[in-house]
Tab-separated table of C-alpha atoms and ligand atoms in Angstrom:
chain	number	residue	atom	x	y	z
A	1	MET	CA	131.554	73.948	99.013
A	2	THR	CA	128.340	75.407	97.608
A	3	SER	CA	126.904	73.701	94.555
A	4	ASN	CA	124.238	75.170	92.313
A	5	PRO	CA	120.633	74.811	93.456
A	6	TYR	CA	118.362	72.510	91.512
A	7	PRO	CA	115.316	74.540	90.407
A	8	LEU	CA	111.880	73.020	90.967
A	9	GLY	CA	108.295	74.245	90.894
A	10	LEU	CA	106.590	72.966	94.016
A	11	ARG	CA	102.913	72.117	93.561
A	12	LEU	CA	101.730	72.834	97.056
A	13	HIS	CA	97.983	72.793	96.598
A	14	GLY	CA	96.423	71.195	99.677
A	15	ARG	CA	99.860	70.256	101.043
A	16	ARG	CA	100.990	71.207	104.519
A	17	VAL	CA	103.667	73.892	104.738
A	18	VAL	CA	104.845	74.928	108.186
A	19	VAL	CA	105.985	78.499	108.749
A	20	VAL	CA	107.833	79.044	112.020
A	21	GLY	CA	107.740	82.691	113.045
A	22	GLY	CA	105.085	85.376	112.860
A	23	GLY	CA	107.076	88.518	112.085
A	24	ALA	CA	108.017	90.506	109.013
A	25	VAL	CA	109.651	87.613	107.109
A	26	ALA	CA	106.659	85.337	107.611
A	27	THR	CA	104.377	88.175	106.566
A	28	ARG	CA	106.250	88.374	103.260
A	29	ARG	CA	106.420	84.615	102.660
A	30	VAL	CA	102.892	83.513	103.546
A	31	PRO	CA	100.943	85.198	100.699
A	32	ALA	CA	102.803	83.285	97.960
A	33	LEU	CA	102.279	80.022	99.837
A	34	LEU	CA	98.558	80.739	100.104
A	35	ASP	CA	98.496	81.728	96.447
A	36	ALA	CA	99.942	78.289	95.652
A	37	GLY	CA	97.075	76.742	97.619
A	38	ALA	CA	99.292	75.431	100.426
A	39	ASP	CA	97.765	74.316	103.703
A	40	VAL	CA	99.774	76.712	105.868
A	41	LEU	CA	100.413	76.078	109.554
A	42	LEU	CA	101.896	79.070	111.312
A	43	VAL	CA	103.777	78.396	114.540
A	44	ALA	CA	104.568	81.548	116.513
A	45	PRO	CA	103.671	83.004	119.909
A	46	GLU	CA	102.734	86.300	118.231
A	47	LEU	CA	101.713	87.475	114.782
A	48	THR	CA	101.887	90.714	112.821
A	49	PRO	CA	98.485	92.345	112.223
A	50	ALA	CA	98.643	91.309	108.547
A	51	LEU	CA	99.111	87.642	109.457
A	52	ARG	CA	96.456	87.906	112.150
A	53	ALA	CA	94.020	89.205	109.536
A	54	ARG	CA	94.656	86.120	107.389
A	55	VAL	CA	94.147	83.851	110.388
A	56	ASP	CA	90.900	85.666	111.217
A	57	ALA	CA	89.788	85.238	107.613
A	58	GLY	CA	90.319	81.481	107.931
A	59	ARG	CA	93.082	81.383	105.343
A	60	LEU	CA	95.620	79.546	107.530
A	61	HIS	CA	96.036	77.727	110.843
A	62	TRP	CA	97.904	79.299	113.728
A	63	VAL	CA	99.307	77.632	116.805
A	64	PRO	CA	100.176	80.430	119.256
A	65	ARG	CA	103.287	78.995	120.889
A	66	ARG	CA	106.888	78.118	120.163
A	67	PHE	CA	107.822	75.285	117.786
A	68	VAL	CA	107.686	71.621	118.830
A	69	PRO	CA	108.887	68.765	116.550
A	70	GLU	CA	105.333	67.394	116.121
A	71	ASP	CA	104.454	70.577	114.216
A	72	LEU	CA	106.210	69.036	111.234
A	73	ASP	CA	103.899	66.000	111.168
A	74	GLY	CA	102.617	65.693	107.617
A	75	ALA	CA	104.598	68.685	106.336
A	76	TRP	CA	106.137	68.833	102.864
A	77	LEU	CA	108.105	72.015	103.427
A	78	VAL	CA	109.096	74.259	106.297
A	79	HIS	CA	109.969	77.948	106.328
A	80	VAL	CA	111.944	79.123	109.325
A	81	ALA	CA	111.247	82.824	109.657
A	82	ILE	CA	112.766	83.626	113.047
A	83	ASP	CA	115.982	85.428	113.822
A	84	ASP	CA	117.014	83.334	116.845
A	85	PRO	CA	119.793	81.145	115.350
A	86	MET	CA	119.554	78.464	118.058
A	87	ALA	CA	115.830	78.034	117.669
A	88	ALA	CA	116.121	78.124	113.878
A	89	ALA	CA	118.842	75.466	113.947
A	90	SER	CA	116.702	73.180	116.043
A	91	VAL	CA	113.729	73.473	113.641
A	92	SER	CA	116.055	72.846	110.757
A	93	ALA	CA	117.510	69.763	112.502
A	94	VAL	CA	114.044	68.274	113.004
A	95	ALA	CA	113.243	68.976	109.349
A	96	ALA	CA	116.465	67.312	108.191
A	97	GLU	CA	115.748	64.258	110.340
A	98	ARG	CA	112.390	63.925	108.623
A	99	ARG	CA	113.732	64.721	105.115
A	100	ILE	CA	111.625	67.852	104.849
A	101	PHE	CA	113.128	70.712	102.880
A	102	CYS	CA	113.771	73.734	105.050
A	103	VAL	CA	114.088	77.388	104.034
A	104	ARG	CA	115.922	79.521	106.586
A	105	ALA	CA	115.611	83.280	106.782
A	106	ASP	CA	118.437	83.561	109.310
A	107	ASP	CA	121.102	81.508	107.545
A	108	ARG	CA	120.771	80.570	103.909
A	109	THR	CA	123.957	78.500	103.957
A	110	ALA	CA	122.393	76.201	106.558
A	111	ALA	CA	119.140	75.895	104.586
A	112	THR	CA	118.250	72.889	102.419
A	113	ALA	CA	116.050	75.021	100.141
A	114	TRP	CA	116.248	78.579	98.853
A	115	THR	CA	113.436	80.829	97.777
A	116	PRO	CA	114.148	82.578	94.479
A	117	ALA	CA	113.295	86.150	93.489
A	118	VAL	CA	110.074	85.793	91.541
A	119	THR	CA	108.111	87.687	88.935
A	120	ARG	CA	104.750	86.514	87.706
A	121	HIS	CA	103.387	87.402	84.308
A	122	GLY	CA	99.949	85.870	83.800
A	123	PRO	CA	100.505	82.126	83.543
A	124	VAL	CA	104.286	82.481	83.485
A	125	THR	CA	106.406	82.470	86.644
A	126	VAL	CA	110.072	83.412	86.442
A	127	ALA	CA	112.234	82.429	89.409
A	128	VAL	CA	115.785	83.715	89.728
A	129	PHE	CA	118.584	82.449	91.982
A	130	GLY	CA	121.482	84.814	92.348
A	131	GLY	CA	124.184	82.337	93.240
A	132	GLY	CA	123.720	83.030	96.934
A	133	ASP	CA	123.318	86.798	96.507
A	134	PRO	CA	119.640	87.803	96.946
A	135	ARG	CA	120.302	91.346	95.687
A	136	ARG	CA	121.732	90.030	92.442
A	137	ALA	CA	118.697	87.757	92.079
A	138	MET	CA	116.352	90.705	92.584
A	139	THR	CA	118.198	92.902	90.108
A	140	VAL	CA	118.010	90.205	87.434
A	141	ARG	CA	114.381	89.502	88.321
A	142	ASP	CA	113.480	93.202	87.973
A	143	ALA	CA	115.133	93.389	84.568
A	144	ILE	CA	113.226	90.322	83.376
A	145	ARG	CA	109.964	91.697	84.772
A	146	ASP	CA	110.434	94.954	82.866
A	147	LEU	CA	111.273	93.055	79.718
A	148	LEU	CA	108.196	90.857	80.013
A	149	ALA	CA	105.945	93.819	80.673
A	150	VAL	CA	107.224	95.857	77.772
A	151	ARG	CA	108.477	93.665	75.006
A	152	LEU	CA	108.386	89.922	75.210
A	153	ALA	CA	104.728	89.335	75.867
A	154	PRO	CA	103.342	89.305	72.288
A	155	ASP	CA	105.464	86.469	70.984
A	156	GLY	CA	106.991	84.938	74.050
A	157	ILE	CA	104.005	84.659	76.345
A	158	ALA	CA	100.916	84.185	74.236
A	159	GLY	CA	102.586	81.213	72.606
A	160	ARG	CA	101.888	82.329	69.065
A	161	PRO	CA	102.602	79.436	66.680
A	162	ASP	CA	102.361	81.607	63.585
A	163	ALA	CA	102.846	85.295	64.127
A	164	SER	CA	102.215	86.104	60.463
A	165	THR	CA	98.587	84.984	60.622
A	166	GLY	CA	97.991	86.853	63.858
A	167	THR	CA	96.264	83.818	65.327
A	168	THR	CA	96.686	83.409	69.039
A	169	GLY	CA	97.855	79.971	69.928
A	170	GLY	CA	97.554	80.521	73.674
A	171	ARG	CA	94.632	80.207	76.030
A	172	GLN	CA	93.084	83.501	75.036
A	173	ALA	CA	91.792	82.587	71.578
A	174	GLY	CA	88.051	83.101	71.091
A	175	ARG	CA	87.757	85.355	74.116
A	176	VAL	CA	87.077	88.996	74.863
A	177	ALA	CA	88.719	91.102	77.556
A	178	LEU	CA	87.052	94.359	78.591
A	179	VAL	CA	90.048	96.371	79.697
A	180	GLY	CA	90.049	99.726	81.464
A	181	ALA	CA	92.822	101.844	79.954
A	182	GLY	CA	92.833	104.473	82.707
A	183	PRO	CA	92.170	108.195	82.419
A	184	GLY	CA	94.801	109.310	79.911
A	185	ASP	CA	98.353	108.766	81.086
A	186	PRO	CA	99.400	105.526	79.319
A	187	GLU	CA	101.192	104.405	82.478
A	188	LEU	CA	97.897	104.316	84.355
A	189	ILE	CA	96.677	101.128	82.708
A	190	THR	CA	96.927	98.147	85.082
A	191	VAL	CA	99.683	95.559	84.688
A	192	LYS	CA	97.081	92.947	83.771
A	193	GLY	CA	95.390	95.259	81.266
A	194	TRP	CA	98.731	95.936	79.617
A	195	ARG	CA	99.610	92.268	79.426
A	196	LEU	CA	96.315	91.370	77.788
A	197	LEU	CA	96.746	94.240	75.343
A	198	THR	CA	100.104	92.854	74.278
A	199	GLU	CA	98.477	89.455	73.701
A	200	ALA	CA	95.528	90.730	71.636
A	201	ASP	CA	94.783	89.841	68.016
A	202	VAL	CA	92.130	92.543	67.745
A	203	VAL	CA	91.868	95.768	69.754
A	204	VAL	CA	88.601	97.688	69.716
A	205	ALA	CA	89.429	101.090	71.172
A	206	ASP	CA	87.434	104.081	72.345
A	207	ARG	CA	88.190	107.698	71.599
A	208	LEU	CA	89.370	108.369	75.135
A	209	VAL	CA	91.976	105.630	75.421
A	210	PRO	CA	95.563	106.866	75.647
A	211	GLY	CA	96.932	107.022	72.108
A	212	LEU	CA	100.374	105.892	73.191
A	213	LEU	CA	98.992	102.495	74.189
A	214	LEU	CA	97.809	101.977	70.633
A	215	ASP	CA	101.074	103.193	69.230
A	216	GLU	CA	102.822	100.248	70.833
A	217	LEU	CA	100.613	97.511	69.391
A	218	ARG	CA	102.234	94.976	67.095
A	219	PRO	CA	101.760	95.744	63.387
A	220	ASP	CA	99.684	92.586	62.805
A	221	VAL	CA	97.064	93.548	65.415
A	222	GLU	CA	93.747	94.606	63.901
A	223	LEU	CA	92.820	97.950	65.440
A	224	VAL	CA	89.135	98.900	65.312
A	225	ASP	CA	88.482	102.541	66.166
A	226	ALA	CA	85.075	102.348	67.853
A	227	SER	CA	84.670	106.123	67.795
A	228	LYS	CA	84.587	106.055	63.973
A	229	ILE	CA	81.584	103.743	63.728
A	230	PRO	CA	79.211	105.904	61.720
A	231	TYR	CA	75.843	105.485	63.456
A	232	GLY	CA	74.017	107.012	66.393
A	233	PRO	CA	75.065	105.978	69.899
A	234	SER	CA	72.747	102.990	70.304
A	235	ARG	CA	73.303	101.567	66.823
A	236	ALA	CA	77.045	102.114	67.185
A	237	GLN	CA	76.970	100.114	70.421
A	238	GLU	CA	75.229	97.249	68.635
A	239	GLU	CA	77.905	97.365	65.961
A	240	ILE	CA	80.641	97.243	68.580
A	241	ASN	CA	78.979	94.304	70.313
A	242	GLN	CA	78.783	92.519	66.980
A	243	ILE	CA	82.438	93.159	66.191
A	244	LEU	CA	83.479	91.741	69.574
A	245	VAL	CA	81.352	88.641	69.144
A	246	ASP	CA	82.241	88.025	65.479
A	247	ARG	CA	85.988	88.346	65.974
A	248	ALA	CA	85.969	86.163	69.069
A	249	LEU	CA	83.852	83.472	67.416
A	250	ALA	CA	86.345	83.529	64.541
A	251	GLY	CA	89.018	82.533	67.067
A	252	ALA	CA	90.631	85.873	67.872
A	253	PHE	CA	91.565	87.214	71.268
A	254	VAL	CA	89.790	90.567	71.357
A	255	VAL	CA	90.644	93.362	73.759
A	256	ARG	CA	87.945	95.974	74.133
A	257	LEU	CA	89.961	98.904	75.427
A	258	LYS	CA	87.956	101.588	77.175
A	259	GLY	CA	88.867	104.890	78.804
A	260	GLY	CA	88.951	104.817	82.617
A	261	ASP	CA	87.045	101.863	84.021
A	262	PRO	CA	84.840	99.749	81.716
A	263	TYR	CA	81.906	99.802	84.148
A	264	VAL	CA	81.887	103.516	84.996
A	265	PHE	CA	79.735	105.076	82.289
A	266	GLY	CA	81.596	102.843	79.895
A	267	ARG	CA	78.801	100.596	78.610
A	268	GLY	CA	80.955	97.625	79.530
A	269	GLY	CA	77.942	95.819	80.974
A	270	GLU	CA	76.155	95.852	77.630
A	271	GLU	CA	79.193	94.410	75.907
A	272	LEU	CA	79.547	91.694	78.516
A	273	LEU	CA	75.895	90.717	78.091
A	274	ALA	CA	76.200	90.616	74.305
A	275	CYS	CA	79.250	88.343	74.525
A	276	ALA	CA	77.612	86.137	77.132
A	277	ALA	CA	74.528	85.763	74.922
A	278	ALA	CA	76.778	84.566	72.101
A	279	GLY	CA	78.676	82.170	74.373
A	280	VAL	CA	81.897	84.181	74.225
A	281	PRO	CA	83.909	84.140	77.487
A	282	VAL	CA	84.766	87.571	78.860
A	283	THR	CA	87.407	88.780	81.283
A	284	VAL	CA	86.867	92.193	82.870
A	285	VAL	CA	89.932	94.165	83.882
A	286	PRO	CA	88.976	97.206	85.959
A	287	GLY	CA	90.675	100.480	85.189
A	288	VAL	CA	91.630	103.668	87.015
A	289	THR	CA	88.516	105.761	86.590
A	290	SER	CA	88.706	109.454	85.720
A	291	SER	CA	86.072	110.104	88.382
A	292	ILE	CA	88.751	109.598	91.027
A	293	ALA	CA	91.943	110.081	89.013
A	294	ALA	CA	91.028	113.462	87.503
A	295	PRO	CA	90.418	115.110	90.879
A	296	ALA	CA	93.563	113.422	92.230
A	297	ALA	CA	95.622	114.709	89.318
A	298	ALA	CA	94.453	118.216	90.208
A	299	GLY	CA	95.424	117.785	93.862
A	300	ILE	CA	91.872	117.087	95.028
A	301	PRO	CA	91.191	113.997	97.154
A	302	VAL	CA	87.597	112.822	96.706
A	303	THR	CA	87.418	112.115	100.440
A	304	HIS	CA	89.376	113.764	103.236
A	305	ARG	CA	89.288	113.206	106.955
A	306	GLY	CA	87.003	115.709	108.633
A	307	VAL	CA	85.938	117.179	105.276
A	308	ALA	CA	84.047	114.610	103.230
A	309	HIS	CA	82.905	111.129	104.207
A	310	GLU	CA	81.299	110.319	100.904
A	311	PHE	CA	81.668	110.938	97.216
A	312	THR	CA	79.044	110.516	94.569
A	313	VAL	CA	79.817	110.035	90.892
A	314	VAL	CA	77.107	111.175	88.552
A	315	SER	CA	76.639	111.624	84.830
A	316	GLY	CA	75.647	115.082	83.641
A	317	HIS	CA	75.035	114.099	80.042
A	318	LEU	CA	71.320	114.790	80.431
A	319	ALA	CA	69.992	118.109	81.717
A	320	PRO	CA	68.334	117.886	85.161
A	321	ASP	CA	64.883	118.468	83.649
A	322	ALA	CA	65.315	115.918	80.832
A	323	PRO	CA	62.560	113.314	81.078
A	324	ALA	CA	65.057	110.488	80.558
A	325	SER	CA	67.342	111.627	83.412
A	326	LEU	CA	67.688	109.077	86.214
A	327	VAL	CA	69.554	111.455	88.545
A	328	ARG	CA	67.849	112.961	91.610
A	329	TRP	CA	69.671	116.302	91.528
A	330	ASP	CA	67.398	117.624	94.282
A	331	ALA	CA	68.548	114.825	96.583
A	332	LEU	CA	72.202	115.295	95.615
A	333	ALA	CA	71.901	118.965	96.590
A	334	GLY	CA	71.217	117.855	100.157
A	335	LEU	CA	74.465	115.874	100.499
A	336	HIS	CA	77.478	117.334	102.289
A	337	GLY	CA	80.083	115.256	100.552
A	338	THR	CA	81.861	115.391	97.225
A	339	LEU	CA	80.003	115.367	93.933
A	340	VAL	CA	81.957	114.274	90.861
A	341	ILE	CA	80.189	115.006	87.590
A	342	LEU	CA	81.262	113.279	84.393
A	343	MET	CA	80.105	114.361	80.930
A	344	GLY	CA	78.657	117.463	82.550
A	345	LEU	CA	80.119	120.476	80.733
A	346	LYS	CA	77.253	121.044	78.294
A	347	ASN	CA	74.639	121.047	81.037
A	348	LEU	CA	76.754	122.597	83.770
A	349	ALA	CA	74.775	125.848	84.060
A	350	ALA	CA	71.512	123.920	84.499
A	351	ILE	CA	73.123	121.434	86.885
A	352	THR	CA	74.676	124.044	89.176
A	353	ALA	CA	71.454	126.111	89.158
A	354	THR	CA	69.473	123.022	90.158
A	355	LEU	CA	71.873	122.129	92.972
A	356	ILE	CA	71.731	125.697	94.320
A	357	ALA	CA	67.938	125.852	93.966
A	358	HIS	CA	67.699	122.727	96.139
A	359	GLY	CA	69.939	124.028	98.889
A	360	ARG	CA	73.617	123.513	98.097
A	361	SER	CA	75.480	126.711	98.856
A	362	PRO	CA	76.693	128.711	95.841
A	363	GLN	CA	79.938	129.250	97.814
A	364	THR	CA	80.734	125.528	97.743
A	365	PRO	CA	84.166	125.123	96.160
A	366	ALA	CA	84.123	123.592	92.681
A	367	ALA	CA	86.757	122.644	90.124
A	368	VAL	CA	86.893	121.475	86.540
A	369	VAL	CA	89.690	119.173	85.402
A	370	GLN	CA	90.144	118.811	81.667
A	371	GLU	CA	92.178	116.013	80.044
A	372	ALA	CA	93.428	114.895	83.413
A	373	THR	CA	96.725	113.015	83.718
A	374	THR	CA	97.798	114.031	80.194
A	375	GLY	CA	100.303	116.676	79.103
A	376	THR	CA	97.402	118.976	78.216
A	377	GLN	CA	95.645	118.826	81.578
A	378	ARG	CA	93.928	122.049	82.628
A	379	VAL	CA	92.377	122.846	85.999
A	380	LEU	CA	89.866	125.555	86.832
A	381	ARG	CA	89.023	126.341	90.449
A	382	SER	CA	85.839	128.220	91.219
A	383	THR	CA	82.629	127.942	93.222
A	384	LEU	CA	79.347	126.221	92.540
A	385	GLY	CA	77.741	129.596	91.822
A	386	GLU	CA	80.398	130.737	89.361
A	387	VAL	CA	81.821	127.628	87.785
A	388	ALA	CA	79.557	127.497	84.726
A	389	ALA	CA	80.426	131.075	83.722
A	390	ASP	CA	84.124	130.608	84.545
A	391	LEU	CA	84.160	127.476	82.414
A	392	ARG	CA	82.866	129.356	79.387
A	393	ALA	CA	85.342	132.187	79.926
A	394	ALA	CA	88.247	129.772	80.229
A	395	ASP	CA	87.019	127.787	77.215
A	396	LEU	CA	87.449	124.406	78.885
A	397	ARG	CA	86.262	121.447	76.850
A	398	PRO	CA	85.487	117.754	77.211
A	399	PRO	CA	86.730	115.400	78.388
A	400	ALA	CA	86.497	117.015	81.784
A	401	VAL	CA	85.368	116.176	85.276
A	402	VAL	CA	83.620	118.647	87.565
A	403	VAL	CA	84.214	118.298	91.309
A	404	VAL	CA	81.965	120.014	93.832
A	405	GLY	CA	82.645	120.059	97.573
A	406	ASP	CA	84.951	121.261	100.307
A	407	VAL	CA	87.566	118.716	99.259
A	408	VAL	CA	88.430	121.060	96.392
A	409	GLY	CA	90.462	123.230	98.764
A	410	ALA	CA	91.335	120.543	101.304
A	411	LEU	CA	95.006	120.238	100.372
A	412	ASP	CA	95.616	123.921	99.716
A	413	GLY	CA	98.405	125.147	101.959
B	501	LIG	C1	81.821	108.041	78.650
B	501	LIG	S1	82.550	108.615	80.130
B	501	LIG	C2	83.674	107.342	80.419
B	501	LIG	C3	84.260	107.353	81.790
B	501	LIG	C4	85.319	106.305	81.989
B	501	LIG	N1	84.785	104.976	81.831
B	501	LIG	C5	86.030	106.410	83.340
B	501	LIG	O1	85.892	105.519	84.191
B	501	LIG	O2	86.771	107.376	83.513
B	501	LIG	C6	83.543	109.914	79.523
B	501	LIG	C7	83.727	111.021	80.540
B	501	LIG	O3	84.734	110.673	81.448
B	501	LIG	C8	85.405	111.833	81.875
B	501	LIG	N2	86.829	111.668	81.513
B	501	LIG	C9	87.400	110.632	80.930
B	501	LIG	N3	88.727	110.821	80.817
B	501	LIG	C10	88.994	112.020	81.363
B	501	LIG	C11	90.172	112.777	81.572
B	501	LIG	N4	91.376	112.329	81.185
B	501	LIG	N5	90.074	113.972	82.169
B	501	LIG	C12	88.886	114.441	82.594
B	501	LIG	N6	87.737	113.764	82.417
B	501	LIG	C13	87.784	112.567	81.824
B	501	LIG	C14	84.772	113.009	81.175
B	501	LIG	O4	83.751	113.504	82.007
B	501	LIG	C15	84.208	112.336	79.961
B	501	LIG	O5	83.155	113.097	79.403
């Protein structure tokens, strides 16, 4: 007779867990044990390359031989991850003798412990047992994961005691998160970025963040449109810094949502420094940057075997001869690899002329990708010598990324 399992959360930090077996099952099980801080001893004559890499990195101990009963000395838990039923049964018998719970990959009915299907959502872990049917457990787990990602987070996860005041009752109050929203497609925000967004009391958003992300905010979230701050660029940045600091010091959880990645021409560093100076804790959540995603969305890999071994991301917002420019365009002209130019449309004629004047061939393939990853994406393919004129003729506009290099045609059939 099978009775229901009794669910427990094992606190394994610093505690010995023995994994017997070094194949695919062990490879899947070990990361969660390490994540829980367990002191993992792996007993197996051979390991997969992934496990070997963890051993080499000093993350776990490995004894390269078959199991002996003494391996369980001091263990709190054992995972049997071998498909030899006789050997598995003998490990499990030693574990039972010593009252150590034993998970068995080969025969769950003979095991004294089961591993659930798990989804993790920030501080919350959901573990599902499927009544002996792992597929059922995974199906239920997937449904819960989707629900947590899309809907339940604002009220269910942040632990809001009083939703009407919009005050976060969870750990995030009085903090700022600098979150990269990705290049345009709302699905290209990271899972962590999305979760923090659903927990925010205040969202300070840039012009380039995907509108659909904002559309899904709760009605009580204060949305500050940073692109509407009516000053010049440097004063506007000071205002934004002040808004972040003021709202956080007032107890709010503030998400500063920025297009692409916060640290790629995103002024995220300035915002972090301003918060740090005011004693406000900051979390940085990297984003998918348009400098890589826009070429990718147009079918252009920024590197390609045998074609480009480097890519350089550069801002074109200042003309090459502008005294304030920090870019060595003459040096960039001497590179063979891929050049990705952001904010470069206005100065493109001067930029391409400078690159050609310093030796880059005018025949070098070039492309412009406008509004990448959105429904209005446009792609222009040209050459370094022609791209500025072609751009004007095609009437392409910002936001757009310019890609220069042989990678532009690398995937063409
Ligand atoms: C101020 S920078 C911010 C870059 C951003 N932090 C990132 O990592 O993508 C703005 C420039 O990024 C580029 N950009 C951002 N989103 C884009 C998109 N969806 N398509 C093409 N270019 C984009 C354009 O060159 C635009 O002028």
